[in-house]
Structure formats: C-alpha cells, structure tokens
Amino acid sequence: GGSGAKMGKIALLLAVIASAMTSCGALHTEGLSQRISSAPTLAMRPSQELLRLRGAGPKKTPLKVKVATLKDTKKNPVEEWWFGYPCVTRWWFALCCITTLISWDKLPVNLPAQSLMLYWPAIIRGGVWRMLTTFTYFGSVGHNMLMEAVFMLNYSKSMEVTYNGVRAKYMWHLIINCVALMTLNTLVGLLGIGMDQEDGTKVPGIPFLAQPLLYSIVWIWARQNPETRMSVFGFFTVPAVYFPWFLLGYHCLMGGGLNIFYLMGFAVGHIFHFLNALHPTTKDSGLFEAPKWLADLMPVEKGFSGTVGVEVEGGAGEEDAKKKPSAFSGKGKSLGKK
C-alpha cells in the first residue's frame, strides 16, 4: 500500500512538470510567431532595399579629396607686393637697394660711393660696372634715397605697363636713354660742370645718372598722356604735359635751385619721344625695336597687359584722355612724398 502511494505522488509530479513544459513551449511559440508576423516581408520592403540585397542597388559615390596645389596656396604679402610690379621695374628697384647697401658706411664691409660713379678713366681701366651702378644709385641710405626709390617704382611701373608686357622693348628703351644720358653727360663735363673730390680734383659731368634717367621717364610718360590730370597734394590738378615743369618748379621753391638732373632728364626724354613717336623717318625704323637676342632673353610677361585707369577731370579733352594710355589708377599721382 505504501509503495502504491509513492508511485502515485511521482506520477502526479511528472504530470505537473509536463504541463508546465507544455505551457512554456506554447508561450515561446506564440512570441516567435508575433515577432515573425511583426517583421516586414520582402514584398513589403522598398525596391531600393531589394536591389541592395540582390547586389544591384545604386553604389555610393566615393568622397572626392581635394589635393592642394601651388595655385591654391596664397602668396604672402611680400610676394604680392614684389610681383605687383613689372619685371624691369622691380629688378631696377632691387639693384638700387643693393647698390645703396653695399656703399653704406655703417656696414663693416662696404664700397665707397666713388667706386660706383660714372668715371671714364676708371671704366677704361676695367671698372665697367660703373656704367650700371651710375643708374642704380640714388644716394646714401636715408629719407631722400627712399623717396627717390619709391618715386622710381611708381613712374617706372606706370611707364612699363603701357608696353603691354613686352619687357624687352621697355628695357631696350631704357638702354637707349642710358646711352643718351652718358653722351649728354660727357658734353656737360666739357662745359666745366662736375663733382669736386676731397683731393681737389673734379670728376667731369654728373657722376650718378639715376635721377636724370627717372626724369626722362617722367617726361616721356607725360608726353604720351598729355590730357591726364595729375593730383597735387589733393588740392589741385595739373595736366600731365606740364607735370615735369611743376616738379622742377617745386624743387626750386623748396630751395633746391635749378637742378641739372631735371634738365638732363627732360632733354633726353624729349629727344626720345620726338624720334620714337613724332619724327616720320625714325618712328617707323627698327631703331626702337628690341633686338632679337634681348627679346629671346626677356619674353613677354603675362599679367601686365593693357594700361591702368586714371581719373580725368571734366573738360573738352575728357573723352580723348580716357582713350589714351594712362599710368595711374584712382585719383592720380600724389606729390606729398616728393
């Protein structure tokens, strides 16, 4: 009897366990069915998703990486300033600075200014560099030298841009003016004009011709742009054709007297302009065209073609002046620094 009771209890326990397992299986099956039913079917998915699963969907465009080039890099202010001037002008300015520095007596090693001036006996003995340094020396380091150099930068640039990047032709015209100035300087020396030396001797003529060369450029530019109005200190304007004479008068009023630098530059500039632009025979000759070797050495420079605008005052010649080559942008050239 006792054994039968134990067997009955065991049978009852197994029945309870089986019932519990059946309930858990039913709950698991029901949850799985709900998850399957809640998941979207392939038929319900978008067409792009189907294409993606099949491997035929739209491919993602790879990101383009921009590689930095030299064109993308910006120039520093010094480079922008340096390359803002045409080739001949900027290198003339550089030679002026070098010539001034190598003759500066404040440096431990320097050359005396007398070794840079135009002196034909020294040139014949081998000092041929004097024919270059006489046109690149504006004086010792100081305010006057700086003003002359800046004056040269502005006017040489104004003149060079009218050549439309043909720097060989501008260089050739400068060489012609230099030869003319050295010839005229010899005649001036024969008149007894010269520079006294410390030893009592006199160097005939003008030893440094950088300023006469600069004023010859001013004269030529003024003749090419006669109707352009030049602003003087912002108070009044003068026609460019009279501007060189205004510079000479201003120099006299400031106590400089009748400077021969101006007169020599004006004379050479006038002769050059007459032969190059007015004389019927010489203006069409090949004298003022750059030789082939110089043209090959200095090809056309891009970026400096055309002319720079200039403000023209009202008057009868306003329209004509706007059509002429001009040299200054904005309101003209101020004389406050000269």
PDB file of C-alpha atoms in Angstrom, residues 14-291:
ATOM      1  CA  LEU A  14       5.657  14.228 -13.575  1.00  0.00           C
ATOM      2  CA  ALA A  15       2.247  15.315 -14.812  1.00  0.00           C
ATOM      3  CA  VAL A  16       2.748  18.796 -13.291  1.00  0.00           C
ATOM      4  CA  ILE A  17       6.223  19.142 -14.871  1.00  0.00           C
ATOM      5  CA  ALA A  18       4.920  18.031 -18.272  1.00  0.00           C
ATOM      6  CA  SER A  19       2.060  20.528 -18.033  1.00  0.00           C
ATOM      7  CA  ALA A  20       4.493  23.357 -17.168  1.00  0.00           C
ATOM      8  CA  MET A  21       6.788  22.483 -20.061  1.00  0.00           C
ATOM      9  CA  THR A  22       3.852  22.449 -22.446  1.00  0.00           C
ATOM     10  CA  SER A  23       2.783  25.930 -21.276  1.00  0.00           C
ATOM     11  CA  CYS A  24       6.310  27.353 -21.742  1.00  0.00           C
ATOM     12  CA  GLY A  25       6.549  25.874 -25.231  1.00  0.00           C
ATOM     13  CA  ALA A  26       3.256  27.422 -26.166  1.00  0.00           C
ATOM     14  CA  LEU A  27       4.327  30.853 -24.885  1.00  0.00           C
ATOM     15  CA  HIS A  28       7.649  30.648 -26.791  1.00  0.00           C
ATOM     16  CA  THR A  29       5.883  29.607 -29.967  1.00  0.00           C
ATOM     17  CA  GLU A  30       3.369  32.453 -29.580  1.00  0.00           C
ATOM     18  CA  GLY A  31       6.155  35.088 -29.038  1.00  0.00           C
ATOM     19  CA  LEU A  32       8.106  33.813 -32.002  1.00  0.00           C
ATOM     20  CA  SER A  33       5.019  33.943 -34.139  1.00  0.00           C
ATOM     21  CA  GLN A  34       4.367  37.539 -33.064  1.00  0.00           C
ATOM     22  CA  ARG A  35       7.963  38.576 -33.898  1.00  0.00           C
ATOM     23  CA  ILE A  36       7.784  36.924 -37.277  1.00  0.00           C
ATOM     24  CA  SER A  37       4.449  38.451 -38.044  1.00  0.00           C
ATOM     25  CA  SER A  38       5.663  41.925 -36.982  1.00  0.00           C
ATOM     26  CA  ALA A  39       8.792  41.759 -39.198  1.00  0.00           C
ATOM     27  CA  PRO A  40       8.326  43.228 -42.727  1.00  0.00           C
ATOM     28  CA  THR A  41       8.248  40.765 -45.519  1.00  0.00           C
ATOM     29  CA  LEU A  42      10.403  41.026 -48.612  1.00  0.00           C
ATOM     30  CA  ALA A  43       7.344  42.018 -50.552  1.00  0.00           C
ATOM     31  CA  MET A  44       6.774  44.946 -48.211  1.00  0.00           C
ATOM     32  CA  ARG A  45      10.367  46.278 -48.489  1.00  0.00           C
ATOM     33  CA  PRO A  46      11.142  49.152 -50.862  1.00  0.00           C
ATOM     34  CA  SER A  47      12.501  48.368 -54.287  1.00  0.00           C
ATOM     35  CA  GLN A  48      15.835  50.002 -53.499  1.00  0.00           C
ATOM     36  CA  GLU A  49      16.228  47.708 -50.482  1.00  0.00           C
ATOM     37  CA  LEU A  50      15.506  44.717 -52.659  1.00  0.00           C
ATOM     38  CA  LEU A  51      18.036  45.874 -55.190  1.00  0.00           C
ATOM     39  CA  ARG A  52      20.589  46.389 -52.467  1.00  0.00           C
ATOM     40  CA  LEU A  53      20.034  42.862 -51.150  1.00  0.00           C
ATOM     41  CA  ARG A  54      20.420  41.482 -54.659  1.00  0.00           C
ATOM     42  CA  GLY A  55      23.663  43.432 -55.170  1.00  0.00           C
ATOM     43  CA  ALA A  56      22.284  45.639 -57.950  1.00  0.00           C
ATOM     44  CA  GLY A  57      21.457  48.732 -55.959  1.00  0.00           C
ATOM     45  CA  PRO A  58      22.914  52.212 -56.511  1.00  0.00           C
ATOM     46  CA  LYS A  59      26.501  52.430 -55.441  1.00  0.00           C
ATOM     47  CA  LYS A  60      27.644  55.067 -53.048  1.00  0.00           C
ATOM     48  CA  THR A  61      29.720  57.823 -54.657  1.00  0.00           C
ATOM     49  CA  PRO A  62      33.176  57.963 -53.082  1.00  0.00           C
ATOM     50  CA  LEU A  63      34.159  61.229 -51.487  1.00  0.00           C
ATOM     51  CA  LYS A  64      36.443  63.383 -53.595  1.00  0.00           C
ATOM     52  CA  VAL A  65      39.521  64.555 -51.767  1.00  0.00           C
ATOM     53  CA  LYS A  66      40.806  67.933 -52.990  1.00  0.00           C
ATOM     54  CA  VAL A  67      44.554  67.902 -53.347  1.00  0.00           C
ATOM     55  CA  ALA A  68      46.198  71.234 -52.607  1.00  0.00           C
ATOM     56  CA  THR A  69      48.219  72.655 -55.476  1.00  0.00           C
ATOM     57  CA  LEU A  70      50.534  75.618 -55.832  1.00  0.00           C
ATOM     58  CA  LYS A  71      47.686  77.615 -57.338  1.00  0.00           C
ATOM     59  CA  ASP A  72      45.613  77.127 -54.192  1.00  0.00           C
ATOM     60  CA  THR A  73      48.319  78.471 -51.929  1.00  0.00           C
ATOM     61  CA  LYS A  74      48.159  82.172 -51.270  1.00  0.00           C
ATOM     62  CA  LYS A  75      51.185  84.374 -51.635  1.00  0.00           C
ATOM     63  CA  ASN A  76      52.437  86.182 -48.604  1.00  0.00           C
ATOM     64  CA  PRO A  77      52.241  89.997 -48.565  1.00  0.00           C
ATOM     65  CA  VAL A  78      55.883  90.393 -49.584  1.00  0.00           C
ATOM     66  CA  GLU A  79      55.393  88.211 -52.679  1.00  0.00           C
ATOM     67  CA  GLU A  80      52.177  90.024 -53.594  1.00  0.00           C
ATOM     68  CA  TRP A  81      53.966  93.372 -53.320  1.00  0.00           C
ATOM     69  CA  TRP A  82      57.037  92.185 -55.249  1.00  0.00           C
ATOM     70  CA  PHE A  83      55.133  90.600 -58.123  1.00  0.00           C
ATOM     71  CA  GLY A  84      52.728  93.524 -58.228  1.00  0.00           C
ATOM     72  CA  TYR A  85      55.381  95.402 -60.222  1.00  0.00           C
ATOM     73  CA  PRO A  86      56.512  94.548 -63.765  1.00  0.00           C
ATOM     74  CA  CYS A  87      59.797  92.733 -64.283  1.00  0.00           C
ATOM     75  CA  VAL A  88      62.096  95.590 -65.322  1.00  0.00           C
ATOM     76  CA  THR A  89      60.736  97.948 -62.662  1.00  0.00           C
ATOM     77  CA  ARG A  90      61.082  95.557 -59.749  1.00  0.00           C
ATOM     78  CA  TRP A  91      64.609  94.491 -60.688  1.00  0.00           C
ATOM     79  CA  TRP A  92      65.680  98.090 -61.203  1.00  0.00           C
ATOM     80  CA  PHE A  93      64.410  98.788 -57.704  1.00  0.00           C
ATOM     81  CA  ALA A  94      66.270  95.730 -56.352  1.00  0.00           C
ATOM     82  CA  LEU A  95      69.527  96.909 -57.939  1.00  0.00           C
ATOM     83  CA  CYS A  96      69.005 100.357 -56.407  1.00  0.00           C
ATOM     84  CA  CYS A  97      68.660  98.795 -52.949  1.00  0.00           C
ATOM     85  CA  ILE A  98      71.707  96.564 -53.452  1.00  0.00           C
ATOM     86  CA  THR A  99      73.844  99.445 -54.719  1.00  0.00           C
ATOM     87  CA  THR A 100      72.832 101.576 -51.758  1.00  0.00           C
ATOM     88  CA  LEU A 101      73.512  98.861 -49.188  1.00  0.00           C
ATOM     89  CA  ILE A 102      76.958  97.869 -50.484  1.00  0.00           C
ATOM     90  CA  SER A 103      78.034 101.522 -50.224  1.00  0.00           C
ATOM     91  CA  TRP A 104      76.548 102.133 -46.754  1.00  0.00           C
ATOM     92  CA  ASP A 105      79.320 103.238 -44.445  1.00  0.00           C
ATOM     93  CA  LYS A 106      77.511 101.787 -41.405  1.00  0.00           C
ATOM     94  CA  LEU A 107      78.243  98.251 -42.554  1.00  0.00           C
ATOM     95  CA  PRO A 108      81.546  96.614 -41.546  1.00  0.00           C
ATOM     96  CA  VAL A 109      82.328  95.854 -45.208  1.00  0.00           C
ATOM     97  CA  ASN A 110      81.331  98.402 -47.825  1.00  0.00           C
ATOM     98  CA  LEU A 111      82.420 100.041 -51.045  1.00  0.00           C
ATOM     99  CA  PRO A 112      82.943 103.780 -51.286  1.00  0.00           C
ATOM    100  CA  ALA A 113      80.412 105.616 -53.422  1.00  0.00           C
ATOM    101  CA  GLN A 114      83.285 106.877 -55.592  1.00  0.00           C
ATOM    102  CA  SER A 115      83.767 103.317 -56.891  1.00  0.00           C
ATOM    103  CA  LEU A 116      80.198 103.318 -58.250  1.00  0.00           C
ATOM    104  CA  MET A 117      80.072 106.633 -60.088  1.00  0.00           C
ATOM    105  CA  LEU A 118      80.479 107.235 -63.799  1.00  0.00           C
ATOM    106  CA  TYR A 119      84.145 107.996 -64.397  1.00  0.00           C
ATOM    107  CA  TRP A 120      85.504 107.124 -67.833  1.00  0.00           C
ATOM    108  CA  PRO A 121      89.204 106.708 -66.907  1.00  0.00           C
ATOM    109  CA  ALA A 122      88.185 104.112 -64.303  1.00  0.00           C
ATOM    110  CA  ILE A 123      85.842 102.409 -66.788  1.00  0.00           C
ATOM    111  CA  ILE A 124      88.635 102.139 -69.350  1.00  0.00           C
ATOM    112  CA  ARG A 125      90.821 100.517 -66.687  1.00  0.00           C
ATOM    113  CA  GLY A 126      88.223  97.767 -66.205  1.00  0.00           C
ATOM    114  CA  GLY A 127      85.544  99.236 -63.964  1.00  0.00           C
ATOM    115  CA  VAL A 128      82.737  98.525 -66.434  1.00  0.00           C
ATOM    116  CA  TRP A 129      80.218  98.052 -63.601  1.00  0.00           C
ATOM    117  CA  ARG A 130      80.177 101.830 -63.218  1.00  0.00           C
ATOM    118  CA  MET A 131      78.065 102.097 -66.373  1.00  0.00           C
ATOM    119  CA  LEU A 132      75.365 100.183 -64.465  1.00  0.00           C
ATOM    120  CA  THR A 133      75.713 101.498 -60.921  1.00  0.00           C
ATOM    121  CA  THR A 134      75.533 105.103 -62.074  1.00  0.00           C
ATOM    122  CA  PHE A 135      71.880 104.386 -62.951  1.00  0.00           C
ATOM    123  CA  THR A 136      71.064 102.471 -59.745  1.00  0.00           C
ATOM    124  CA  TYR A 137      72.460 104.783 -57.065  1.00  0.00           C
ATOM    125  CA  PHE A 138      70.083 107.384 -55.621  1.00  0.00           C
ATOM    126  CA  GLY A 139      72.350 108.361 -52.735  1.00  0.00           C
ATOM    127  CA  SER A 140      73.266 107.033 -49.316  1.00  0.00           C
ATOM    128  CA  VAL A 141      70.737 105.383 -47.012  1.00  0.00           C
ATOM    129  CA  GLY A 142      68.255 107.980 -45.837  1.00  0.00           C
ATOM    130  CA  HIS A 143      64.927 109.662 -46.384  1.00  0.00           C
ATOM    131  CA  ASN A 144      65.851 111.211 -49.739  1.00  0.00           C
ATOM    132  CA  MET A 145      67.069 107.915 -51.156  1.00  0.00           C
ATOM    133  CA  LEU A 146      63.882 106.147 -50.048  1.00  0.00           C
ATOM    134  CA  MET A 147      61.659 108.810 -51.594  1.00  0.00           C
ATOM    135  CA  GLU A 148      63.537 108.694 -54.881  1.00  0.00           C
ATOM    136  CA  ALA A 149      63.295 104.896 -54.975  1.00  0.00           C
ATOM    137  CA  VAL A 150      59.541 104.951 -54.316  1.00  0.00           C
ATOM    138  CA  PHE A 151      59.159 107.699 -56.914  1.00  0.00           C
ATOM    139  CA  MET A 152      61.012 105.491 -59.389  1.00  0.00           C
ATOM    140  CA  LEU A 153      58.806 102.481 -58.562  1.00  0.00           C
ATOM    141  CA  ASN A 154      55.600 104.391 -59.299  1.00  0.00           C
ATOM    142  CA  TYR A 155      56.688 106.108 -62.503  1.00  0.00           C
ATOM    143  CA  SER A 156      58.613 103.179 -63.950  1.00  0.00           C
ATOM    144  CA  LYS A 157      55.635 100.902 -63.367  1.00  0.00           C
ATOM    145  CA  SER A 158      53.329 103.485 -64.944  1.00  0.00           C
ATOM    146  CA  MET A 159      55.564 103.570 -67.987  1.00  0.00           C
ATOM    147  CA  GLU A 160      56.209  99.829 -68.245  1.00  0.00           C
ATOM    148  CA  VAL A 161      52.547  98.778 -68.158  1.00  0.00           C
ATOM    149  CA  THR A 162      51.952 100.786 -71.352  1.00  0.00           C
ATOM    150  CA  TYR A 163      54.218  98.285 -73.141  1.00  0.00           C
ATOM    151  CA  ASN A 164      51.633  95.521 -72.607  1.00  0.00           C
ATOM    152  CA  GLY A 165      54.108  93.076 -71.075  1.00  0.00           C
ATOM    153  CA  VAL A 166      56.756  93.474 -73.803  1.00  0.00           C
ATOM    154  CA  ARG A 167      59.505  93.961 -71.250  1.00  0.00           C
ATOM    155  CA  ALA A 168      62.321  93.546 -73.794  1.00  0.00           C
ATOM    156  CA  LYS A 169      61.135  96.665 -75.615  1.00  0.00           C
ATOM    157  CA  TYR A 170      60.913  98.681 -72.399  1.00  0.00           C
ATOM    158  CA  MET A 171      64.383  97.503 -71.400  1.00  0.00           C
ATOM    159  CA  TRP A 172      65.716  98.473 -74.804  1.00  0.00           C
ATOM    160  CA  HIS A 173      64.229 101.950 -74.498  1.00  0.00           C
ATOM    161  CA  LEU A 174      65.847 102.335 -71.083  1.00  0.00           C
ATOM    162  CA  ILE A 175      69.191 101.321 -72.585  1.00  0.00           C
ATOM    163  CA  ILE A 176      68.781 103.929 -75.319  1.00  0.00           C
ATOM    164  CA  ASN A 177      68.042 106.582 -72.708  1.00  0.00           C
ATOM    165  CA  CYS A 178      71.055 105.479 -70.660  1.00  0.00           C
ATOM    166  CA  VAL A 179      73.382 105.777 -73.652  1.00  0.00           C
ATOM    167  CA  ALA A 180      71.925 109.193 -74.475  1.00  0.00           C
ATOM    168  CA  LEU A 181      72.395 110.369 -70.888  1.00  0.00           C
ATOM    169  CA  MET A 182      76.029 109.224 -70.785  1.00  0.00           C
ATOM    170  CA  THR A 183      76.668 111.057 -74.064  1.00  0.00           C
ATOM    171  CA  LEU A 184      74.994 114.213 -72.795  1.00  0.00           C
ATOM    172  CA  ASN A 185      76.884 113.900 -69.523  1.00  0.00           C
ATOM    173  CA  THR A 186      80.165 113.983 -71.448  1.00  0.00           C
ATOM    174  CA  LEU A 187      79.109 117.259 -73.074  1.00  0.00           C
ATOM    175  CA  VAL A 188      78.124 118.643 -69.666  1.00  0.00           C
ATOM    176  CA  GLY A 189      81.582 117.751 -68.363  1.00  0.00           C
ATOM    177  CA  LEU A 190      83.170 119.646 -71.230  1.00  0.00           C
ATOM    178  CA  LEU A 191      81.291 122.744 -70.045  1.00  0.00           C
ATOM    179  CA  GLY A 192      83.155 122.589 -66.767  1.00  0.00           C
ATOM    180  CA  ILE A 193      80.347 121.086 -64.684  1.00  0.00           C
ATOM    181  CA  GLY A 194      81.436 118.285 -62.397  1.00  0.00           C
ATOM    182  CA  MET A 195      81.803 116.998 -58.852  1.00  0.00           C
ATOM    183  CA  ASP A 196      84.673 118.157 -56.667  1.00  0.00           C
ATOM    184  CA  GLN A 197      86.678 115.446 -54.906  1.00  0.00           C
ATOM    185  CA  GLU A 198      88.282 115.581 -51.475  1.00  0.00           C
ATOM    186  CA  ASP A 199      91.736 115.621 -53.045  1.00  0.00           C
ATOM    187  CA  GLY A 200      90.884 118.763 -55.007  1.00  0.00           C
ATOM    188  CA  THR A 201      90.256 117.103 -58.351  1.00  0.00           C
ATOM    189  CA  LYS A 202      86.969 117.322 -60.230  1.00  0.00           C
ATOM    190  CA  VAL A 203      85.034 114.494 -61.848  1.00  0.00           C
ATOM    191  CA  PRO A 204      83.622 115.896 -65.108  1.00  0.00           C
ATOM    192  CA  GLY A 205      79.877 115.714 -65.584  1.00  0.00           C
ATOM    193  CA  ILE A 206      77.281 114.209 -63.246  1.00  0.00           C
ATOM    194  CA  PRO A 207      78.696 111.125 -61.507  1.00  0.00           C
ATOM    195  CA  PHE A 208      75.320 109.449 -60.863  1.00  0.00           C
ATOM    196  CA  LEU A 209      72.608 109.431 -63.527  1.00  0.00           C
ATOM    197  CA  ALA A 210      69.779 107.535 -61.807  1.00  0.00           C
ATOM    198  CA  GLN A 211      67.745 110.692 -61.237  1.00  0.00           C
ATOM    199  CA  PRO A 212      68.120 112.014 -64.813  1.00  0.00           C
ATOM    200  CA  LEU A 213      67.015 108.602 -66.105  1.00  0.00           C
ATOM    201  CA  LEU A 214      63.970 108.723 -63.838  1.00  0.00           C
ATOM    202  CA  TYR A 215      63.012 112.226 -65.000  1.00  0.00           C
ATOM    203  CA  SER A 216      63.391 111.196 -68.631  1.00  0.00           C
ATOM    204  CA  ILE A 217      60.745 108.529 -67.964  1.00  0.00           C
ATOM    205  CA  VAL A 218      58.504 111.125 -66.331  1.00  0.00           C
ATOM    206  CA  TRP A 219      58.840 113.381 -69.395  1.00  0.00           C
ATOM    207  CA  ILE A 220      58.075 110.569 -71.867  1.00  0.00           C
ATOM    208  CA  TRP A 221      55.045 109.412 -69.888  1.00  0.00           C
ATOM    209  CA  ALA A 222      53.743 112.991 -69.631  1.00  0.00           C
ATOM    210  CA  ARG A 223      54.055 113.425 -73.412  1.00  0.00           C
ATOM    211  CA  GLN A 224      52.236 110.180 -74.054  1.00  0.00           C
ATOM    212  CA  ASN A 225      49.397 111.139 -71.693  1.00  0.00           C
ATOM    213  CA  PRO A 226      49.098 114.936 -72.079  1.00  0.00           C
ATOM    214  CA  GLU A 227      45.424 115.220 -71.036  1.00  0.00           C
ATOM    215  CA  THR A 228      45.726 113.194 -67.838  1.00  0.00           C
ATOM    216  CA  ARG A 229      45.045 115.281 -64.739  1.00  0.00           C
ATOM    217  CA  MET A 230      47.658 114.889 -62.012  1.00  0.00           C
ATOM    218  CA  SER A 231      46.587 115.484 -58.421  1.00  0.00           C
ATOM    219  CA  VAL A 232      48.988 117.653 -56.433  1.00  0.00           C
ATOM    220  CA  PHE A 233      48.708 117.138 -52.670  1.00  0.00           C
ATOM    221  CA  GLY A 234      44.985 116.628 -53.184  1.00  0.00           C
ATOM    222  CA  PHE A 235      44.439 120.414 -53.507  1.00  0.00           C
ATOM    223  CA  PHE A 236      44.583 120.978 -57.262  1.00  0.00           C
ATOM    224  CA  THR A 237      45.395 119.199 -60.501  1.00  0.00           C
ATOM    225  CA  VAL A 238      47.669 119.949 -63.412  1.00  0.00           C
ATOM    226  CA  PRO A 239      47.716 118.412 -66.914  1.00  0.00           C
ATOM    227  CA  ALA A 240      50.344 115.714 -67.214  1.00  0.00           C
ATOM    228  CA  VAL A 241      52.039 117.567 -70.058  1.00  0.00           C
ATOM    229  CA  TYR A 242      53.007 120.317 -67.561  1.00  0.00           C
ATOM    230  CA  PHE A 243      53.733 117.973 -64.680  1.00  0.00           C
ATOM    231  CA  PRO A 244      57.529 117.717 -65.259  1.00  0.00           C
ATOM    232  CA  TRP A 245      57.801 121.503 -65.159  1.00  0.00           C
ATOM    233  CA  PHE A 246      55.791 121.541 -61.967  1.00  0.00           C
ATOM    234  CA  LEU A 247      58.297 119.127 -60.400  1.00  0.00           C
ATOM    235  CA  LEU A 248      61.155 121.411 -61.399  1.00  0.00           C
ATOM    236  CA  GLY A 249      59.358 124.491 -60.044  1.00  0.00           C
ATOM    237  CA  TYR A 250      58.523 122.699 -56.808  1.00  0.00           C
ATOM    238  CA  HIS A 251      62.176 121.719 -56.390  1.00  0.00           C
ATOM    239  CA  CYS A 252      63.234 125.335 -56.888  1.00  0.00           C
ATOM    240  CA  LEU A 253      60.689 126.609 -54.345  1.00  0.00           C
ATOM    241  CA  MET A 254      61.986 124.122 -51.786  1.00  0.00           C
ATOM    242  CA  GLY A 255      65.448 125.637 -52.101  1.00  0.00           C
ATOM    243  CA  GLY A 256      66.964 123.110 -54.463  1.00  0.00           C
ATOM    244  CA  GLY A 257      67.656 125.581 -57.223  1.00  0.00           C
ATOM    245  CA  LEU A 258      67.662 124.830 -60.936  1.00  0.00           C
ATOM    246  CA  ASN A 259      68.677 121.189 -60.713  1.00  0.00           C
ATOM    247  CA  ILE A 260      70.594 119.903 -63.715  1.00  0.00           C
ATOM    248  CA  PHE A 261      69.260 116.396 -63.047  1.00  0.00           C
ATOM    249  CA  TYR A 262      65.816 117.530 -64.159  1.00  0.00           C
ATOM    250  CA  LEU A 263      67.105 119.407 -67.200  1.00  0.00           C
ATOM    251  CA  MET A 264      69.185 116.469 -68.448  1.00  0.00           C
ATOM    252  CA  GLY A 265      66.325 114.037 -67.960  1.00  0.00           C
ATOM    253  CA  PHE A 266      63.832 116.314 -69.680  1.00  0.00           C
ATOM    254  CA  ALA A 267      66.172 116.869 -72.629  1.00  0.00           C
ATOM    255  CA  VAL A 268      66.819 113.157 -73.205  1.00  0.00           C
ATOM    256  CA  GLY A 269      63.153 112.284 -72.687  1.00  0.00           C
ATOM    257  CA  HIS A 270      62.057 114.935 -75.175  1.00  0.00           C
ATOM    258  CA  ILE A 271      64.511 113.758 -77.854  1.00  0.00           C
ATOM    259  CA  PHE A 272      63.477 110.146 -77.314  1.00  0.00           C
ATOM    260  CA  HIS A 273      59.759 110.933 -77.576  1.00  0.00           C
ATOM    261  CA  PHE A 274      60.302 113.039 -80.693  1.00  0.00           C
ATOM    262  CA  LEU A 275      62.288 110.353 -82.520  1.00  0.00           C
ATOM    263  CA  ASN A 276      60.153 107.447 -81.317  1.00  0.00           C
ATOM    264  CA  ALA A 277      56.666 108.907 -81.785  1.00  0.00           C
ATOM    265  CA  LEU A 278      56.786 112.040 -83.935  1.00  0.00           C
ATOM    266  CA  HIS A 279      59.588 112.004 -86.483  1.00  0.00           C
ATOM    267  CA  PRO A 280      58.254 110.391 -89.689  1.00  0.00           C
ATOM    268  CA  THR A 281      61.515 108.611 -90.504  1.00  0.00           C
ATOM    269  CA  THR A 282      62.781 107.334 -87.175  1.00  0.00           C
ATOM    270  CA  LYS A 283      59.431 106.331 -85.642  1.00  0.00           C
ATOM    271  CA  ASP A 284      58.941 103.636 -88.297  1.00  0.00           C
ATOM    272  CA  SER A 285      62.528 102.441 -88.273  1.00  0.00           C
ATOM    273  CA  GLY A 286      63.779  99.432 -86.365  1.00  0.00           C
ATOM    274  CA  LEU A 287      65.926 101.548 -84.046  1.00  0.00           C
ATOM    275  CA  PHE A 288      63.393 101.464 -81.233  1.00  0.00           C
ATOM    276  CA  GLU A 289      62.508  97.780 -81.613  1.00  0.00           C
ATOM    277  CA  ALA A 290      64.215  95.417 -79.183  1.00  0.00           C
ATOM    278  CA  PRO A 291      66.906  93.266 -80.810  1.00  0.00           C
TER     279      PRO A 291
END
